[in-house]
mmCIF file of C-alpha atoms in Angstrom:
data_model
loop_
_atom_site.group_PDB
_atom_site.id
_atom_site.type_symbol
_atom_site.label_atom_id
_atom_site.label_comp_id
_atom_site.label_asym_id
_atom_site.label_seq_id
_atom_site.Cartn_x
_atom_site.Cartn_y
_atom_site.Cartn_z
ATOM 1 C CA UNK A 91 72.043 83.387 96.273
ATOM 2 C CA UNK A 92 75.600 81.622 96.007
ATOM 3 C CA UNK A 93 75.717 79.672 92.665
ATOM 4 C CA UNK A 94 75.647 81.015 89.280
ATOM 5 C CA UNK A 95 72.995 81.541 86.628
ATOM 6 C CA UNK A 96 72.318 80.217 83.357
ATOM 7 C CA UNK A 97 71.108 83.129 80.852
ATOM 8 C CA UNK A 98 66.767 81.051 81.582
ATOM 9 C CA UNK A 99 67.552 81.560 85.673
ATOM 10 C CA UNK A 100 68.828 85.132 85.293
ATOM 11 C CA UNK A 101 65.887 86.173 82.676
ATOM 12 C CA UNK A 102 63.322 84.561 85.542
ATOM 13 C CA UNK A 103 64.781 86.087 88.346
ATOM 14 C CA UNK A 104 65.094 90.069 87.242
ATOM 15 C CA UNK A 105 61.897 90.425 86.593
ATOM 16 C CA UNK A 106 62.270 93.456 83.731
ATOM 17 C CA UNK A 107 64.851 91.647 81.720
ATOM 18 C CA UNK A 108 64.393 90.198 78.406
ATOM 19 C CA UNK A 109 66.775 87.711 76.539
ATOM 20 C CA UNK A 110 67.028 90.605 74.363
ATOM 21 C CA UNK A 111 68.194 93.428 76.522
ATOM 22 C CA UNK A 112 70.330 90.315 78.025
ATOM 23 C CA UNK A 113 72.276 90.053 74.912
ATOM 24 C CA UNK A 114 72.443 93.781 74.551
ATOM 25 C CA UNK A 115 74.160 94.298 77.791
ATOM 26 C CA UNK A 116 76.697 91.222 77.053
ATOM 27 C CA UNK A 117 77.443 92.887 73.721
ATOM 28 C CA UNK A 118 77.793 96.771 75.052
ATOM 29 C CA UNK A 119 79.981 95.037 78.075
ATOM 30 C CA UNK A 120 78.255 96.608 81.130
ATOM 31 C CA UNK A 121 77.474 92.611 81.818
ATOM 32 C CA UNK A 122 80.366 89.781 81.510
ATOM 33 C CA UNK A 123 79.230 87.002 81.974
ATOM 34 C CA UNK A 124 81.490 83.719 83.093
ATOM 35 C CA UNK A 125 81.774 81.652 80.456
ATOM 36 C CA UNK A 126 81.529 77.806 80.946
ATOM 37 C CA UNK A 127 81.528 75.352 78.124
ATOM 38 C CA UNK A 128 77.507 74.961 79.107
ATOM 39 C CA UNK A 129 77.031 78.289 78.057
ATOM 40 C CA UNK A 130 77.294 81.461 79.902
ATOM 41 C CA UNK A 131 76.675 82.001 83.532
ATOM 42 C CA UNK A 132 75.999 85.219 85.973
ATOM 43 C CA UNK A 133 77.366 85.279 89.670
ATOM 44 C CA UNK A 134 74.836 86.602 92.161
ATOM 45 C CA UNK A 135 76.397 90.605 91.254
ATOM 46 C CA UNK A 136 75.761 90.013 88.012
ATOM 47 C CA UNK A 137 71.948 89.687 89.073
ATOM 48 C CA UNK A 138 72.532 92.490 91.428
ATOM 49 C CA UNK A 139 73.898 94.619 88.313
ATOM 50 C CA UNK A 140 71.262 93.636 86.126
ATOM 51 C CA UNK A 141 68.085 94.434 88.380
ATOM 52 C CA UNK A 142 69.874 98.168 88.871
ATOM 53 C CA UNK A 143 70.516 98.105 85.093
ATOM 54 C CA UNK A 144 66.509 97.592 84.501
ATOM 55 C CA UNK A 145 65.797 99.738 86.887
ATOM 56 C CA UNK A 146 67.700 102.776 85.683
ATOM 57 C CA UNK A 147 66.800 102.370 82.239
ATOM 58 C CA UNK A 148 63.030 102.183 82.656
ATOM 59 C CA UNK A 149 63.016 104.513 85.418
ATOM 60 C CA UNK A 150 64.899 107.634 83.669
ATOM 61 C CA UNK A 151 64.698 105.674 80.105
ATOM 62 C CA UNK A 152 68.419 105.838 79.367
ATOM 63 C CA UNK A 153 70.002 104.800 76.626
ATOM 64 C CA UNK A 154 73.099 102.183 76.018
ATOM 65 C CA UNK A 155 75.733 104.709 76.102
ATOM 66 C CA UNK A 156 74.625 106.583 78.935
ATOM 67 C CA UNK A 157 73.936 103.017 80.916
ATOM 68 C CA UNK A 158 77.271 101.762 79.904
ATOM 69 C CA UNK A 159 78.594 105.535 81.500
ATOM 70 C CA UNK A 160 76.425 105.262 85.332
ATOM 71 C CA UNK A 161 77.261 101.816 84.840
ATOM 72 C CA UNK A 162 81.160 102.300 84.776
ATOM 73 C CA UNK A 163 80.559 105.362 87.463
ATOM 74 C CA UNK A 164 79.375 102.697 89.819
ATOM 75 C CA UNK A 165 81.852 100.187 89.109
ATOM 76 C CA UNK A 166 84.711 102.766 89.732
ATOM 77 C CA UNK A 167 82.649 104.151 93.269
ATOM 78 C CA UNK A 168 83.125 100.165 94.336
ATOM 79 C CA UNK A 169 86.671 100.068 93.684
ATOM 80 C CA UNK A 170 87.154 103.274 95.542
ATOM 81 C CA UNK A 171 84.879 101.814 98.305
ATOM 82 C CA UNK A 172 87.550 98.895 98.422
ATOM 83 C CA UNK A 173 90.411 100.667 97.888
ATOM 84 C CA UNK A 174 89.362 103.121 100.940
ATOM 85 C CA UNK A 175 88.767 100.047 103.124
ATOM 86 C CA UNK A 176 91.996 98.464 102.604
ATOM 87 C CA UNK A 177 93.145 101.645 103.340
ATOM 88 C CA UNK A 178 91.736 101.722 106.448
ATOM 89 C CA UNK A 179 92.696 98.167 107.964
ATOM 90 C CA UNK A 180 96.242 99.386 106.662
ATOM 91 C CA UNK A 181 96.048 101.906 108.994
ATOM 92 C CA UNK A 182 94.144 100.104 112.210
ATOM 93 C CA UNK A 183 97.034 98.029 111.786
ATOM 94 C CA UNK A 184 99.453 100.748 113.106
ATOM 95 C CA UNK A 185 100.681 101.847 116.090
ATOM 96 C CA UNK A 186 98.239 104.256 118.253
ATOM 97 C CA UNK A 187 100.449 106.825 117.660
ATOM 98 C CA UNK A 188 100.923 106.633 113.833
ATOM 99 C CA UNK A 189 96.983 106.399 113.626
ATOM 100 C CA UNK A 190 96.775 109.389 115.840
ATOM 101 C CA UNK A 191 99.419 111.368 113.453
ATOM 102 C CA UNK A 192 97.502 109.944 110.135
ATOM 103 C CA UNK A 193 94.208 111.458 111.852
ATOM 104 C CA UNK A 194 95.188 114.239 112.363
ATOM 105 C CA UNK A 195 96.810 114.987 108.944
ATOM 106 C CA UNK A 196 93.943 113.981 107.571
ATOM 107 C CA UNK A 197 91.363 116.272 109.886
ATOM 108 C CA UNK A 198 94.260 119.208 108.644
ATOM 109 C CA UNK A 199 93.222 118.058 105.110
ATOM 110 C CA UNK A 200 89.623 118.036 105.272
ATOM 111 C CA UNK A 201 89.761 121.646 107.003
ATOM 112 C CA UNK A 202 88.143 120.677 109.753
ATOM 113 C CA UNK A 203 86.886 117.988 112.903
ATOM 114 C CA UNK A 204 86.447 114.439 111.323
#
């Protein structure tokens, strides 16, 4: 999936979401959608997002506040994810022997083998 959705496509494509939980996750913000003078649209993670989002609330019924919390968990796991990445490629892009010093800080760090 590589083109956004209108707010009919999204609704048809996660199969647990309603226009009205739709709106409710605009308005809480755990869902933003892009907004084109058509109306709004969802890029494939916002699909992504929203299938979780169904899932977690039916699943372990939680409520808006405590979606809008796992929700914001998750997004700041991903930015850690990419931040760690782009940590890494900084680092492959060193000499051997500064990776070999970094490593072994680290190892020092953790308290043990890596």
């Amino acid at each position: 999936m590589s083109e956004n959705l209108t707010v009919s496509e999204i609704i048809e494509t996660v199969a647990a979401l309603t226009a009205e939980r739709l709106t409710a996750y605009i308005e809480i913000g755990i869902i933003i959608p892009i907004q084109d003078e058509a109306g709004p649209l969802f890029a494939p993670v916002d699909c992504a997002r929203l299938q979780l989002i169904c899932e977690l609330e039916q699943s372990h019924e939680l409520a808006d506040e405590a979606l809008e919390l796992v929700m914001s968990l998750v997004d700041q796991l991903h930015g850690a994810r990419a931040d760690l990445e782009a940590l890494g490629a900084a680092v492959d892009a060193q000499p051997v022997e500064v990776r070999e010093r970094i490593l072994t800080a680290w190892r020092a760090r953790r308290g043990g083998p890596g």
